XYZ file of N, CA and C in Angstrom:
777
model
N 0.598 -1.393 0.156
C 0.424 -0.544 -0.205
C 1.298 1.112 -0.064
N 0.653 2.446 -0.928
C 1.291 3.510 -1.334
C 0.383 4.342 0.079
N 1.820 4.719 1.344
C 1.157 5.397 2.732
C 1.142 6.821 2.357
N 1.825 7.457 1.182
C 2.207 8.855 1.276
C 1.249 9.522 0.673
N 0.107 9.267 -0.367
C -1.208 9.208 -0.280
C -2.474 10.075 0.402
N -2.070 8.219 1.042
C -3.338 8.227 2.810
C -2.298 9.804 3.421
N -1.531 9.009 3.679
C -1.115 10.678 4.717
C -1.559 11.788 3.872
N -1.105 12.884 2.516
C -1.303 13.979 2.460
C -2.855 13.953 2.848
N -3.986 13.368 2.142
C -5.722 13.273 2.053
C -5.153 13.710 3.817
N -5.056 12.366 5.004
C -5.133 13.173 5.943
C -5.545 14.141 6.763
N -3.245 14.678 6.547
C -2.670 15.937 6.055
C -4.108 16.899 6.411
N -4.753 16.665 4.774
C -5.314 17.513 4.710
C -7.022 17.515 5.007
N -7.016 17.009 5.791
C -8.839 16.488 6.187
C -8.657 17.177 7.916
N -7.004 16.845 8.332
C -6.624 17.519 9.696
C -6.925 19.118 9.967
N -6.392 19.718 8.409
C -6.289 21.413 8.354
C -7.281 21.590 8.364
N -8.119 21.545 7.696
C -9.593 21.964 7.891
C -10.542 21.775 9.046
N -10.155 20.427 9.008
C -10.647 20.457 10.808
C -11.035 21.248 11.624
N -9.214 21.881 11.571
C -8.567 23.389 12.555
C -8.407 23.904 11.957
N -9.369 24.498 10.830
C -9.475 25.476 9.997
C -8.031 26.763 9.373
N -7.773 25.303 9.071
C -6.314 25.553 8.725
C -6.593 25.500 6.979
N -5.242 26.365 6.040
C -6.007 26.674 4.924
C -5.025 26.015 3.723
N -6.278 25.414 2.617
C -6.079 24.014 2.955
C -4.689 24.875 1.163
N -4.777 23.715 0.182
C -3.545 24.565 -0.293
C -4.093 25.363 -1.608
N -5.434 24.873 -1.723
C -6.067 25.642 -2.893
C -7.094 26.178 -2.118
N -7.525 27.873 -1.793
C -8.147 28.743 -0.908
C -9.293 28.921 -1.405
N -10.607 28.339 0.117
C -11.355 28.252 -1.317
C -11.905 30.073 -1.300
N -12.794 30.182 -2.460
C -13.243 31.404 -3.261
C -13.994 31.928 -1.836
N -14.076 33.194 -2.377
C -14.885 34.036 -1.203
C -15.836 34.546 -1.575
N -17.119 34.698 -1.514
C -18.326 35.512 -1.521
C -18.657 35.953 -2.793
N -19.353 36.299 -3.675
C -20.013 37.210 -4.286
C -20.883 37.176 -4.484
N -21.729 38.187 -4.131
C -22.785 38.652 -3.827
C -24.209 39.617 -4.627
N -25.005 39.504 -5.546
C -25.209 40.966 -6.461
C -26.275 40.620 -6.234
N -27.651 41.955 -6.419
C -28.693 41.992 -5.928
C -29.069 43.345 -7.113
N -30.255 42.995 -7.628
C -30.605 43.928 -7.991
C -32.625 44.763 -8.587
N -32.184 45.827 -8.505
C -33.853 46.785 -8.279
C -33.807 47.126 -10.614
N -35.009 47.269 -10.547
C -35.443 47.802 -11.607
C -36.701 49.007 -11.271
N -35.770 49.933 -11.558
C -36.719 50.933 -11.393
C -37.716 51.756 -12.514
N -38.726 52.694 -11.822
C -39.595 53.542 -13.046
C -40.285 52.395 -13.678
N -40.676 51.680 -12.884
C -42.614 50.322 -13.522
C -43.615 51.093 -13.225
N -44.272 50.906 -13.789
C -45.518 50.901 -13.783
C -46.207 52.272 -14.646
N -45.467 52.192 -15.636
C -45.738 52.658 -16.695
C -45.858 52.216 -18.213
N -45.706 51.006 -18.106
C -45.850 50.674 -19.184
C -45.785 48.961 -19.422
N -47.243 48.411 -19.370
C -47.265 46.972 -18.880
C -46.475 46.427 -19.465
N -46.446 46.252 -21.036
C -46.208 45.234 -21.878
C -44.448 45.317 -21.681
N -44.157 46.523 -21.605
C -42.493 46.537 -21.038
C -42.848 45.868 -19.954
N -42.928 46.520 -18.724
C -42.446 46.008 -17.793
C -43.108 44.700 -17.157
N -43.297 44.269 -18.042
C -43.585 42.550 -18.326
C -42.553 41.847 -18.067
N -41.275 42.510 -19.096
C -40.117 41.942 -19.288
C -39.470 41.765 -18.189
N -39.976 42.193 -17.192
C -38.909 42.714 -15.556
C -39.375 41.496 -14.656
N -41.008 40.980 -15.032
C -41.008 39.614 -14.310
C -40.868 38.911 -15.106
N -40.321 38.830 -16.095
C -39.310 37.528 -16.797
C -38.334 37.035 -16.421
N -37.968 38.241 -16.450
C -36.141 38.221 -15.848
C -35.450 36.757 -14.880
N -34.982 36.700 -14.962
C -33.938 35.316 -14.246
C -34.077 35.279 -12.948
N -34.207 34.752 -12.192
C -34.260 35.402 -10.669
C -34.638 36.372 -9.909
N -34.088 36.806 -8.280
C -35.131 37.488 -7.747
C -34.731 38.693 -7.869
N -35.342 39.662 -9.332
C -35.340 40.860 -8.871
C -36.652 41.329 -8.853
N -35.516 42.766 -8.325
C -36.451 43.875 -6.937
C -37.413 44.616 -7.784
N -38.775 44.971 -7.699
C -39.419 45.828 -8.601
C -40.144 46.358 -7.681
N -39.487 48.298 -8.637
C -39.691 49.110 -7.702
C -40.965 50.474 -8.723
N -41.401 50.374 -8.057
C -42.784 51.294 -9.258
C -43.595 52.754 -8.043
N -43.821 53.168 -9.439
C -43.489 54.750 -8.977
C -44.765 55.074 -8.921
N -45.422 55.159 -7.588
C -46.460 55.414 -7.339
C -47.885 56.477 -8.212
N -47.068 57.209 -9.102
C -48.247 58.314 -10.055
C -47.799 58.124 -11.809
N -48.502 56.361 -11.621
C -47.772 55.742 -13.616
C -49.396 55.235 -12.848
N -49.806 54.909 -14.640
C -50.950 54.739 -14.564
C -51.025 53.239 -14.495
N -50.423 52.679 -14.668
C -50.658 51.022 -14.249
C -49.793 50.141 -12.993
N -50.204 51.351 -12.016
C -48.615 51.558 -10.595
C -49.088 49.723 -9.566
N -50.478 50.646 -9.716
C -51.224 49.207 -8.414
C -51.552 47.585 -9.316
N -52.139 48.011 -10.962
C -51.690 46.670 -11.314
C -50.781 46.007 -11.860
N -49.785 47.088 -11.612
C -48.161 45.862 -12.131
C -47.758 45.147 -10.849
N -47.897 45.944 -9.462
C -47.740 46.091 -8.015
C -48.300 44.764 -7.798
N -49.130 44.054 -8.731
C -50.588 43.146 -8.171
C -49.568 42.078 -8.697
N -49.530 42.438 -9.808
C -48.328 41.372 -10.958
C -47.611 40.982 -10.425
N -46.408 41.339 -9.822
C -44.809 41.293 -9.263
C -45.974 40.495 -8.811
N -45.940 40.674 -7.280
C -46.965 40.181 -6.427
C -46.329 38.215 -6.304
N -47.390 38.357 -7.113
C -48.104 36.939 -7.729
C -47.112 36.367 -9.041
N -45.890 36.888 -9.421
C -44.833 36.690 -10.193
C -43.320 35.789 -8.849
N -44.096 36.863 -7.797
C -42.819 35.693 -6.670
C -41.740 37.156 -6.254
N -42.048 38.241 -6.584
C -40.872 39.253 -7.104
C -40.857 40.559 -6.340
N -40.185 40.665 -5.617
C -40.112 41.408 -3.792
C -40.762 43.705 -4.703
N -42.367 43.523 -4.353
C -42.123 44.669 -4.871
C -41.349 45.906 -4.217
N -41.528 47.333 -4.574
C -40.953 48.308 -3.518
C -42.057 49.685 -4.009
N -42.012 50.168 -3.340
C -42.351 51.809 -3.710
C -40.890 52.239 -3.669
N -41.449 52.991 -4.891
C -40.213 54.076 -5.307
C -40.219 55.458 -5.471
N -40.177 56.078 -4.535
C -41.275 57.505 -4.388
C -40.438 58.770 -4.853
N -41.240 59.007 -5.252
C -40.550 60.343 -5.544
C -40.394 61.542 -4.644
N -39.059 61.594 -4.703
C -38.366 63.032 -4.337
C -37.448 64.277 -4.990
N -38.304 65.537 -4.586
C -37.787 66.407 -4.986
C -36.017 66.249 -5.659
N -35.919 66.635 -6.807
C -36.652 67.752 -7.971
C -37.468 66.936 -8.355
N -38.368 65.295 -8.562
C -39.410 64.700 -9.182
C -40.651 65.684 -8.736
N -41.151 65.608 -9.479
C -42.539 66.522 -9.680
C -43.890 65.890 -9.390
N -44.858 65.891 -8.901
C -46.350 65.759 -8.493
C -47.010 65.238 -7.818
N -48.260 64.054 -7.468
C -48.893 64.690 -6.585
C -48.065 63.759 -5.177
N -47.195 62.502 -5.268
C -46.764 62.648 -4.300
C -45.090 62.788 -3.772
N -44.794 63.697 -4.480
C -43.259 64.081 -4.503
C -43.246 64.320 -3.179
N -42.254 64.473 -2.376
C -41.729 65.344 -0.831
C -41.087 66.572 -1.465
N -40.971 67.373 -1.073
C -39.966 68.446 -1.002
C -39.403 69.090 0.463
N -38.685 69.419 0.303
C -38.087 70.166 1.370
C -38.769 70.942 1.914
N -39.811 71.886 1.697
C -40.278 72.916 1.850
C -42.050 72.330 2.666
N -41.874 71.576 2.195
C -43.201 70.261 2.689
C -43.061 70.729 5.022
N -44.537 70.443 5.227
C -44.714 70.022 6.808
C -44.778 68.799 6.240
N -44.019 68.101 7.748
C -43.695 66.440 7.880
C -45.478 65.743 7.408
N -46.827 66.772 8.311
C -47.256 66.237 8.515
C -47.678 66.139 6.693
N -47.895 67.043 5.346
C -48.179 66.443 3.944
C -47.002 65.386 4.151
N -46.216 65.809 4.317
C -45.101 64.602 3.876
C -45.294 62.757 4.168
N -46.434 63.038 5.177
C -46.887 61.945 5.856
C -48.160 61.376 4.601
N -48.961 62.477 4.447
C -50.051 62.557 4.146
C -50.004 62.175 2.185
N -48.676 62.255 1.820
C -48.088 61.669 0.584
C -47.683 60.345 0.449
N -46.959 59.561 1.738
C -46.410 58.299 1.546
C -47.682 57.586 1.886
N -48.811 57.851 2.500
C -49.421 56.924 2.688
C -50.913 56.821 1.307
N -50.356 57.874 1.022
C -51.288 57.748 -0.911
C -50.221 56.505 -1.493
N -49.304 57.072 -1.412
C -47.756 56.110 -2.599
C -48.195 55.213 -2.743
N -48.349 54.620 -0.606
C -48.328 53.064 -0.427
C -49.716 52.608 -1.222
N -51.018 53.646 -0.620
C -51.571 52.456 -0.774
C -51.836 52.815 -2.296
N -51.394 53.339 -3.317
C -51.683 53.251 -4.956
C -50.478 52.375 -5.171
N -49.239 51.561 -4.333
C -49.156 50.184 -4.742
C -48.497 48.916 -3.977
N -49.953 47.978 -3.266
C -49.947 47.392 -2.790
C -48.505 46.409 -2.773
N -49.014 45.798 -1.866
C -47.347 43.858 -1.785
C -45.950 45.025 -1.522
N -46.092 45.568 -0.287
C -44.513 46.580 -0.782
C -44.224 45.740 0.369
N -42.615 45.692 0.026
C -41.938 45.346 1.491
C -40.674 46.875 1.556
N -40.804 47.268 1.043
C -39.433 48.523 1.033
C -39.921 49.097 0.269
N -39.140 50.338 0.111
C -39.206 51.901 -0.119
C -37.450 52.548 -1.043
N -37.739 52.443 -2.364
C -36.197 54.128 -2.576
C -36.650 54.484 -3.089
N -36.001 55.248 -3.568
C -36.020 57.088 -3.172
C -35.892 57.169 -5.121
N -37.302 57.756 -5.736
C -36.391 58.372 -7.000
C -36.418 59.800 -7.033
N -35.484 59.964 -8.021
C -34.594 61.023 -8.552
C -33.995 61.349 -6.493
N -34.491 62.867 -6.142
C -34.206 63.357 -4.136
C -32.478 63.244 -3.948
N -32.793 63.574 -5.049
C -30.732 64.745 -4.698
C -31.435 66.061 -4.122
N -32.196 66.759 -3.450
C -32.372 67.300 -2.849
C -33.171 67.112 -1.502
N -33.893 66.077 -1.813
C -34.883 65.441 -0.672
C -33.629 64.685 0.787
N -33.313 63.468 -0.139
C -32.383 62.962 0.306
C -31.343 63.689 1.697
N -31.155 64.486 0.936
C -30.191 65.433 1.511
C -30.658 66.070 2.212
N -31.658 66.258 3.413
C -32.936 67.099 4.829
C -32.848 65.973 5.365
N -31.614 65.799 7.003
C -31.965 64.862 7.941
C -32.908 64.967 8.763
N -33.269 66.064 8.527
C -35.027 65.611 9.616
C -35.547 64.807 8.411
N -36.040 65.457 7.754
C -36.982 64.364 6.659
C -37.029 62.772 6.799
N -35.387 62.733 6.827
C -34.432 61.437 6.767
C -35.210 60.433 7.680
N -34.706 61.139 8.818
C -34.877 60.685 9.927
C -36.434 60.335 10.597
N -37.202 61.167 9.859
C -39.135 60.930 10.536
C -39.144 59.742 9.339
N -38.814 59.518 8.031
C -38.783 58.386 7.454
C -38.662 57.340 7.702
N -37.391 57.249 8.157
C -37.143 56.049 8.478
C -37.326 55.284 10.152
N -37.923 56.622 10.828
C -38.968 55.774 11.874
C -39.881 55.233 11.679
N -40.718 56.178 10.209
C -41.841 55.390 10.056
C -41.996 54.824 9.181
N -41.284 54.312 8.439
C -40.621 52.849 7.745
C -40.464 51.758 8.670
N -39.717 51.845 10.038
C -39.607 50.900 11.052
C -40.782 50.839 11.408
N -41.706 51.351 11.885
C -43.223 51.761 11.862
C -43.962 50.370 11.215
N -43.410 50.408 10.193
C -44.610 49.861 8.546
C -43.929 48.580 8.821
N -42.662 48.799 9.173
C -41.980 47.109 9.471
C -41.850 46.891 7.568
N -41.124 48.382 6.828
C -40.585 48.130 5.890
C -38.572 48.195 6.282
N -38.395 48.274 4.596
C -37.214 48.520 4.718
C -36.657 49.442 3.264
N -35.676 49.904 3.794
C -35.380 50.823 2.466
C -34.063 50.688 1.817
N -34.078 51.468 0.782
C -33.182 51.437 -0.150
C -32.023 52.465 -0.754
N -31.285 52.902 -0.369
C -30.611 54.546 -0.699
C -30.457 54.626 -2.178
N -30.701 54.515 -3.329
C -30.865 55.119 -4.192
C -29.080 55.826 -4.889
N -29.067 56.728 -3.433
C -27.595 57.453 -3.397
C -27.786 58.459 -5.454
N -28.909 58.912 -4.955
C -28.848 59.799 -5.856
C -27.536 61.257 -6.162
N -27.697 61.374 -5.067
C -26.977 62.859 -4.297
C -25.520 61.994 -3.846
N -24.503 62.927 -3.446
C -23.415 62.248 -2.881
C -23.839 63.254 -1.314
N -24.294 63.790 -1.148
C -24.565 64.806 -0.021
C -26.201 64.067 0.439
N -26.635 62.616 0.380
C -27.573 61.965 0.552
C -27.612 61.986 2.043
N -28.224 61.954 2.865
C -27.779 61.622 4.575
C -28.965 60.423 5.440
N -30.057 59.385 3.632
C -31.118 59.595 3.957
C -29.834 57.561 4.732
N -29.458 56.935 4.199
C -28.338 56.186 4.395
C -28.078 56.270 6.024
N -27.714 57.133 5.769
C -26.908 57.808 7.507
C -28.144 57.268 8.731
N -29.552 57.614 8.310
C -30.042 57.551 8.891
C -30.372 57.118 9.272
N -31.494 56.545 8.682
C -31.197 54.734 7.877
C -30.387 53.937 9.171
N -29.548 53.766 9.670
C -28.676 53.452 10.080
C -28.703 53.985 11.531
N -28.607 54.835 11.779
C -28.544 55.635 13.443
C -30.216 54.952 13.613
N -31.230 54.771 12.994
C -32.903 54.689 13.459
C -32.473 52.724 13.108
N -31.523 51.559 13.201
C -31.728 50.620 13.075
C -32.742 49.947 12.077
N -32.497 50.619 11.248
C -33.549 50.472 9.519
C -32.808 49.402 9.426
N -33.760 48.431 8.559
C -32.775 47.542 7.930
C -32.607 48.550 6.836
N -31.278 48.044 5.857
C -31.574 49.217 4.912
C -30.301 48.327 4.188
N -29.935 49.441 2.584
C -28.616 49.485 1.839
C -28.459 49.959 1.223
N -27.874 50.002 0.483
C -27.251 51.094 -0.792
C -27.143 51.579 -1.427
N -27.440 51.377 -3.112
C -26.942 51.024 -4.471
C -25.744 51.607 -4.661
N -25.069 50.156 -5.068
C -24.070 50.589 -5.473
C -23.670 51.298 -6.891
N -24.008 50.682 -8.417
C -23.679 50.644 -9.534
C -25.050 50.491 -9.971
N -25.149 52.182 -10.706
C -26.234 51.974 -11.935
C -26.006 51.577 -12.914
N -26.839 50.583 -13.708
C -26.497 50.278 -14.829
C -26.719 51.115 -16.302
N -27.708 51.712 -16.086
C -28.100 52.243 -17.801
C -28.253 54.116 -17.607
N -26.976 54.393 -16.617
C -27.560 56.006 -17.290
C -27.082 56.441 -18.632
N -26.038 55.834 -19.377
C -26.114 55.802 -20.530
C -26.898 54.214 -21.631
N -27.501 54.731 -22.142
C -28.039 54.216 -22.926
C -27.889 53.561 -23.738
N -26.937 52.386 -23.925
C -25.697 51.358 -25.078
C -25.696 50.117 -24.688
N -26.347 49.444 -25.357
C -25.573 47.516 -24.725
C -24.892 47.947 -24.287
N -23.575 48.392 -25.192
C -22.171 48.708 -24.716
C -21.877 48.666 -23.270
N -22.557 50.102 -22.744
C -22.092 50.675 -21.672
C -23.137 49.824 -20.401
N -24.311 49.699 -20.519
C -24.956 48.454 -19.876
C -23.902 47.411 -19.040
N -23.375 47.144 -20.480
C -22.298 46.078 -20.519
C -21.535 45.985 -19.127
N -20.628 47.206 -19.454
C -19.538 47.282 -18.779
C -20.466 47.221 -17.926
N -21.252 48.212 -17.356
C -21.613 48.388 -15.619
C -21.683 47.353 -15.189
N -22.185 46.852 -16.066
C -22.636 44.831 -15.080
C -21.560 44.755 -14.527
N -20.440 44.434 -15.996
C -18.857 44.134 -15.325
C -18.246 44.756 -14.076
N -18.580 45.668 -14.018
C -18.081 46.868 -12.908
C -18.771 46.002 -12.156
N -20.193 45.853 -11.731
C -21.115 45.667 -10.413
C -20.404 44.665 -10.352
N -19.580 43.462 -10.806
C -19.312 41.838 -10.649
C -17.724 42.275 -10.376
N -17.653 42.850 -10.543
C -15.742 42.794 -10.518
C -16.161 43.682 -9.055
N -17.192 44.587 -8.999
C -17.315 45.309 -7.546
C -17.907 44.444 -5.771
N -18.333 42.995 -6.617
C -19.130 42.278 -5.393
C -17.771 41.482 -5.473
N -17.398 41.177 -6.046
C -16.492 40.016 -5.854
C -14.589 40.932 -5.299
N -14.515 42.585 -5.091
C -13.810 42.859 -4.684
C -14.443 43.151 -3.114
N -15.803 43.643 -2.753
C -16.332 43.987 -1.465
C -17.273 42.552 -0.494
N -17.728 41.647 -1.767
C -18.166 40.576 -1.440
C -19.906 40.639 -1.609
N -19.975 41.937 -1.982
C -21.792 42.693 -2.556
C -21.346 43.480 -3.165
N -22.342 43.757 -4.144
C -22.954 44.946 -4.783
C -23.871 44.563 -5.379
N -24.526 46.397 -5.553
C -26.446 46.383 -5.600
C -26.644 47.383 -6.674
N -27.142 46.699 -7.724
C -27.292 47.526 -8.630
C -28.341 47.747 -8.960
N -28.794 49.301 -9.604
C -30.058 49.922 -9.912
C -30.404 50.201 -11.445
N -31.289 49.349 -12.077
C -31.472 49.387 -13.526
C -32.777 50.384 -13.779
N -32.703 50.142 -14.913
C -34.337 50.313 -15.304
C -35.248 49.698 -16.542
N -35.841 49.824 -17.095
C -37.053 48.848 -18.239
C -36.318 49.589 -19.456
N -35.192 49.971 -20.027
C -35.336 50.380 -21.192
C -34.926 48.929 -21.829
N -35.004 49.117 -23.340
C -34.844 47.613 -23.945
C -33.772 47.709 -24.314
N -32.446 48.270 -24.248
C -31.460 47.997 -24.151
C -30.849 47.341 -22.521
N -31.306 47.526 -21.367
C -30.740 47.106 -20.359
C -31.696 45.300 -20.616
N -32.952 45.515 -20.581
C -32.866 44.263 -20.799
C -32.934 42.718 -21.593
N -32.048 43.861 -22.412
C -31.373 42.817 -23.061
C -30.045 42.006 -23.050
N -29.750 43.416 -22.268
C -27.738 42.882 -21.691
C -28.341 41.238 -20.599
N -29.443 42.101 -20.106
C -29.791 41.656 -17.838
C -30.695 40.217 -18.971
N -31.144 39.969 -19.417
C -31.647 38.278 -20.272
C -30.777 37.681 -20.362
N -29.693 38.306 -21.322
C -28.683 37.530 -22.164
C -27.426 36.734 -20.840
N -27.174 38.147 -20.393
C -26.235 38.307 -19.193
C -26.611 37.767 -17.574
N -27.472 37.527 -17.027
C -28.324 37.135 -15.557
C -27.495 35.254 -15.890
N -28.008 35.169 -16.604
C -28.429 33.319 -16.453
C -26.663 32.498 -16.366
N -26.067 33.841 -16.953
C -24.367 33.406 -16.819
C -23.428 33.549 -15.342
N -24.089 33.815 -14.971
C -24.127 34.419 -13.625
C -23.520 33.746 -12.346
N -23.866 32.651 -12.415
C -23.212 31.166 -11.627
C -22.338 31.002 -12.130
N -22.361 30.247 -13.446
C -20.963 29.675 -13.918
C -20.007 31.096 -13.429
N -20.047 32.148 -13.245
C -19.060 33.146 -12.954
C -18.797 33.040 -11.158
N -19.220 32.272 -10.745
C -19.313 32.213 -9.059
C -19.967 32.956 -8.613
N -21.379 33.858 -8.935
C -21.774 35.003 -8.351
C -22.902 33.916 -8.078
N -23.313 34.783 -6.123
C -24.707 34.527 -6.256
C -25.660 35.439 -5.951
N -26.654 34.379 -6.638
C -27.211 36.210 -7.010
C -28.824 35.912 -6.452
N -28.914 36.914 -5.251
C -30.000 37.217 -4.092
C -30.593 38.383 -4.625
N -31.712 38.083 -3.349
C -32.739 39.128 -3.682
C -32.026 40.216 -2.601
N -33.085 41.385 -2.964
C -32.229 42.722 -1.400
C -32.633 42.537 -0.252
N -33.751 41.273 0.003
C -33.362 41.651 1.519
C -33.018 40.479 2.086
N -32.177 39.367 1.381
C -30.647 38.420 1.953
C -29.974 39.285 2.093
N -29.971 40.768 0.875
C -28.733 41.746 0.500
C -28.297 42.290 1.894
N -29.085 42.974 2.551
C -29.392 43.586 3.799
C -28.868 42.883 4.570
N -29.019 41.555 5.127
C -28.876 40.430 5.897
C -27.791 40.681 5.720
N -27.431 39.873 4.077
C -25.819 39.949 4.201
C -24.607 41.232 4.864
N -25.304 42.347 4.631
C -24.048 43.405 4.293
C -24.852 43.728 6.844
N -25.107 43.063 6.825
C -25.984 43.984 8.018
C -25.626 45.688 8.026
N -26.556 46.043 7.742
C -27.193 47.333 7.593
C -25.662 47.979 8.441
N -24.174 47.345 7.739
C -23.243 47.917 7.602
C -22.474 49.323 5.474
N -21.898 49.879 6.206
C -21.766 50.955 4.984
C -20.751 50.198 4.455
N -20.541 49.782 2.916
C -19.436 49.388 1.959
C -18.165 51.361 1.883
N -17.048 50.735 1.358
C -15.567 51.686 1.756
C -16.174 52.548 0.961
N -17.294 52.657 -0.027
C -17.470 53.967 -1.008
C -18.490 54.106 -0.539
N -18.980 54.308 0.267
C -20.442 55.112 1.054
C -20.059 55.914 2.297
N -19.059 54.874 3.685
C -18.718 55.462 4.152
C -16.844 54.857 5.218
N -17.052 54.919 6.257
C -16.146 54.497 7.730
C -15.881 53.074 8.617
N -15.296 52.438 8.005
C -15.389 50.949 9.491
C -16.876 50.956 9.492
N -18.320 50.436 8.167
C -19.010 50.035 8.113
C -20.293 51.063 8.365
N -19.927 52.635 8.993
C -21.045 53.780 9.369
C -20.619 54.760 8.311
N -22.195 54.798 7.903
C -22.629 55.944 6.742
C -22.504 57.446 7.256
N -21.533 58.028 6.084
C -20.804 59.888 6.174
C -21.627 60.378 5.700
C-alpha cells in the first residue's frame, strides 16, 4: 500500500478540521442584487422585468397609470415589490419637497403606499435635494420602521443623509453601488454590469439599479443566466440587507458607518 497519498489526504482533512488553509484557498463569496426602477408606466415593457431570471426587485412609481396593477402582477410572480417614492426634484402629487411640512409628507407617503400594494420596502426616485434633508429622512426611517418596511438609498446625491439616518434608526437598509444604465447603450450597460461583478468580488457584494429600457433588458436577459457559472451568488434585496448587516461599504462610509 502506498502511504504517501493517504498521509497527504489525512493532513488535508486535519487542516480543514482545524480551520487551516488547504493548498487551494476557497473562493470568496460574491453577492449581487438588482432593483429595476420606474415601473408601472408600460405594462408590456414592464412584464419583461417579471420574466427576468432570479430574484429581481421591482420598484414601482405611485404616479404611473399601471402602478397598482403591475404591483399585483409582480407580487403574483414572486418578485419583491418596492415603492419607488418620488422626491425633489421629482414632481407630481406624491413627490416630497424640502419645504413641505411633515404632515404633508406623511399624507403623500400614505397615498403612495396605497397606490402600490404588496410593498416590502422603499427606495427614492430622484431625490437629490430631498435625501439631503436629515430631519425628513430621520422621520421617514422611523416611519418605515413602524411599517416594517426596508429602505434602499438610491444615492442620487453625494450629499444624501438617507442611509445614515436609516443606520441610526436601526432600520433594515442598504445602499446602491452601481447604476447600470445612465448611458443607454448595450455596450455601456454591459460594462456597468461587469463593474458590479468586479465590485462584488472585491467587497463581497454589490447592489445594482437599472431601468426597464430595451437596451437594459436585452443585456440582463442575455447575461443574468451566466452569473452562476462566473461564481456570482444572485440574491434578493432582503437577503442582501442581511448579508451586509446594515454596514456601509467603503464607497459609502468608513468602518461600516455611513458618512
